[in-house]
Coordinates of C-alpha atoms in Angstrom, one line a residue:
M1 CA 0.4 0.1 0.1
T2 CA 0.9 3.9 -0.8
L3 CA 1.7 5.5 2.4
Q4 CA 0.3 9.0 1.2
F5 CA 1.1 12.5 2.8
N6 CA -1.7 13.0 4.9
D7 CA -1.4 9.7 6.8
T8 CA -0.2 10.6 10.3
L9 CA 1.9 8.6 13.0
E10 CA -1.0 8.7 15.0
S11 CA -3.2 7.1 11.9
I12 CA -0.7 3.9 11.2
L13 CA -0.2 3.5 15.2
E14 CA -4.5 3.6 15.8
L15 CA -3.2 1.3 12.1
N16 CA -2.8 -1.7 14.3
H17 CA -2.3 -4.8 13.0
K18 CA -4.6 -4.1 10.8
H19 CA -2.8 -2.4 8.0
E20 CA 0.4 -3.5 5.7
L21 CA 2.2 0.2 6.8
Y22 CA 1.7 -0.3 10.2
H23 CA 3.7 -3.5 9.9
D24 CA 6.1 -2.4 7.8
F25 CA 6.7 0.5 10.5
V26 CA 7.0 -1.7 13.0
L27 CA 9.5 -3.9 11.9
Y28 CA 11.0 0.0 11.2
L29 CA 11.5 0.1 15.1
K30 CA 12.4 -3.5 15.1
Q31 CA 15.6 -2.8 12.7
T32 CA 16.6 0.8 14.9
Y33 CA 16.0 -0.5 18.0
C34 CA 13.1 2.0 18.9
L35 CA 10.5 -0.9 19.2
E36 CA 9.2 0.3 23.3
N37 CA 8.1 2.9 22.8
V38 CA 5.7 2.0 20.2
L39 CA 4.5 -1.1 22.5
F40 CA 4.1 1.5 25.3
Y41 CA 1.8 3.8 23.3
Q42 CA -0.5 0.6 22.4
E43 CA -0.2 -0.7 26.0
V44 CA -1.6 3.3 27.2
R45 CA -3.6 3.2 25.0
E46 CA -5.1 0.2 26.2
Y47 CA -4.5 1.3 29.9
Q48 CA -7.1 4.9 29.1
R49 CA -10.0 2.9 27.3
K50 CA -10.1 0.7 30.5
P51 CA -7.4 2.0 33.3
T52 CA -6.5 -0.3 36.4
L53 CA -4.4 -0.1 39.4
S54 CA -2.7 -3.7 37.5
R55 CA -2.2 -1.9 34.4
Y56 CA -0.5 1.0 35.7
K57 CA 1.8 -1.0 37.8
A58 CA 2.8 -3.0 35.4
I59 CA 3.3 0.1 32.8
I60 CA 5.3 1.6 35.2
N61 CA 7.5 -1.6 36.2
K62 CA 8.0 -2.2 32.4
Y63 CA 8.5 1.1 30.7
I64 CA 9.0 4.0 33.3
Q65 CA 11.5 2.5 35.9
V66 CA 15.1 3.3 35.5
N67 CA 16.4 0.4 33.9
S68 CA 14.0 -1.5 33.5
A69 CA 13.8 -4.4 30.7
Q70 CA 12.3 -1.7 27.8
E71 CA 12.6 1.5 29.8
I72 CA 11.0 4.7 27.8
N73 CA 13.7 8.1 27.3
I74 CA 11.5 10.5 28.8
P75 CA 12.8 13.7 31.3
C76 CA 13.8 11.8 34.8
E77 CA 11.0 14.9 36.7
M78 CA 8.2 13.6 34.9
R79 CA 9.6 9.7 35.7
Q80 CA 10.3 10.0 39.5
E81 CA 6.4 12.3 39.5
L82 CA 4.6 8.3 37.1
I83 CA 7.0 6.1 39.5
H84 CA 6.8 8.1 43.1
S85 CA 2.0 8.9 41.9
E86 CA -0.4 7.7 44.7
T87 CA -3.3 8.0 42.8
Y88 CA -3.3 6.4 38.9
T89 CA -6.5 8.1 35.9
K90 CA -7.1 7.9 32.7
T91 CA -4.7 10.1 31.9
S92 CA -1.9 9.7 34.0
F93 CA 1.2 8.5 31.0
D94 CA -1.1 11.7 29.4
Q95 CA 2.7 13.7 28.9
A96 CA 4.6 10.4 28.6
L97 CA 2.4 9.7 25.7
E98 CA 2.5 13.0 24.6
S99 CA 6.8 13.2 25.3
I100 CA 7.1 9.5 23.8
L101 CA 4.7 10.8 20.2
E102 CA 7.4 13.9 19.6
L103 CA 10.7 11.3 20.1
I104 CA 8.8 8.3 17.6
R105 CA 8.1 11.6 15.1
V106 CA 11.6 13.2 15.5
N107 CA 13.7 9.9 15.7
S108 CA 11.4 7.3 13.7
Y109 CA 8.5 8.4 11.5
L110 CA 10.0 10.9 9.1
P111 CA 12.7 9.2 8.5
W112 CA 11.3 5.3 8.2
W113 CA 8.2 7.7 6.4
Y114 CA 11.0 9.4 3.6
Q115 CA 12.1 6.2 3.2
H116 CA 9.2 4.6 2.3
H117 CA 8.5 7.8 -0.1
H118 CA 11.1 7.2 -1.3
R119 CA 11.8 3.6 -1.8
H120 CA 7.9 3.5 -3.2
H121 CA 8.8 6.4 -5.4
Q122 CA 11.6 4.3 -7.2
H123 CA 10.3 1.3 -7.7
H124 CA 7.0 2.8 -8.9
H125 CA 7.5 5.7 -11.2
R126 CA 11.1 5.5 -12.4
N127 CA 10.4 7.7 -14.8
S128 CA 8.6 10.8 -13.0
L129 CA 10.3 13.4 -10.4
T130 CA 13.5 12.4 -9.2
P131 CA 13.9 11.4 -5.4
S132 CA 15.0 14.5 -3.7
M133 CA 12.2 16.2 -5.4
S134 CA 9.0 13.4 -4.4
V135 CA 8.3 15.7 -1.8
P136 CA 8.6 19.5 -2.5
E137 CA 10.6 21.1 0.1
H138 CA 7.7 23.1 2.2
R139 CA 6.3 19.9 2.9
W140 CA 9.3 18.7 3.8
Q141 CA 10.0 21.1 5.6
S142 CA 6.6 21.7 7.2
L143 CA 6.9 18.1 8.8
F144 CA 9.6 19.0 11.1
T145 CA 8.1 22.4 12.3
S146 CA 4.3 21.5 12.6
R147 CA 4.4 20.5 16.8
P148 CA 7.0 21.8 19.0
S149 CA 8.8 19.7 21.1
F150 CA 8.1 19.4 25.5
T151 CA 11.7 19.7 25.6
S152 CA 11.9 22.4 22.9
L153 CA 9.3 24.4 25.1
R154 CA 11.1 23.9 28.5
D155 CA 14.0 24.6 26.6
V156 CA 13.1 27.6 25.9
K157 CA 11.1 29.1 29.1
C158 CA 14.5 28.0 31.1
M159 CA 17.0 30.1 28.4
E160 CA 14.8 32.9 28.9
Q161 CA 14.6 32.2 33.3
R162 CA 18.4 31.9 32.4
Q163 CA 19.0 34.9 30.6
E164 CA 16.3 37.8 32.9
K165 CA 18.7 36.6 35.9
K166 CA 21.7 37.5 33.7
V167 CA 19.9 40.3 33.2
N168 CA 18.9 41.5 36.8
L169 CA 22.2 40.0 37.4
F170 CA 24.1 42.4 35.5
Q171 CA 21.7 45.7 36.5
R172 CA 22.8 44.7 40.8
K173 CA 27.2 44.4 39.9
R174 CA 26.0 47.6 37.6
Q175 CA 24.2 49.4 40.6
A176 CA 27.4 47.4 43.2
L177 CA 29.8 49.1 41.1
M178 CA 28.1 52.5 40.9
V179 CA 27.8 52.8 44.4
R180 CA 31.6 52.1 44.4
V181 CA 32.8 54.2 42.4
R182 CA 31.0 56.9 44.1
K183 CA 31.8 56.3 47.0
T184 CA 36.0 56.4 46.0
F185 CA 35.4 59.2 43.9
L186 CA 32.8 61.7 46.0

């Protein structure tokens, strides 16, 4: 089956075992050692349909605990919050799921999509567009800029806070220097 430009990561993941695109994507994840991310996605979606304490604990032990068999890559604060949470709800894993979806999108889905699209054009359209032109540049760029990641948003906020602290520190040092200059010369 042909991969369409509008086949989003989420739509392919929702196909589950019913579609060859899903199987092709899962094979790519196995080859790139990233399968735990999709397995986490599937288990959390199942948990969201029917949240139970035993499912919550199973997900924590399998994907969230440090050095677990299929540990996923999420921020440390998020990991600690999930591990030490006293309650479980349908939305307990929402932030982790969003973080993993962003990770899958950038590190797995986009390279797979490009490879799949490139391979399809090579085999079926040898005399049409060249591979480098098979996806218009503005569309390819939109794949990378359509959604900011949690990390990038957090980093921007941290950078802004650091910059503000530097400005405040600079202003205080300048004021202290002016006081010393006045005392020295007056």
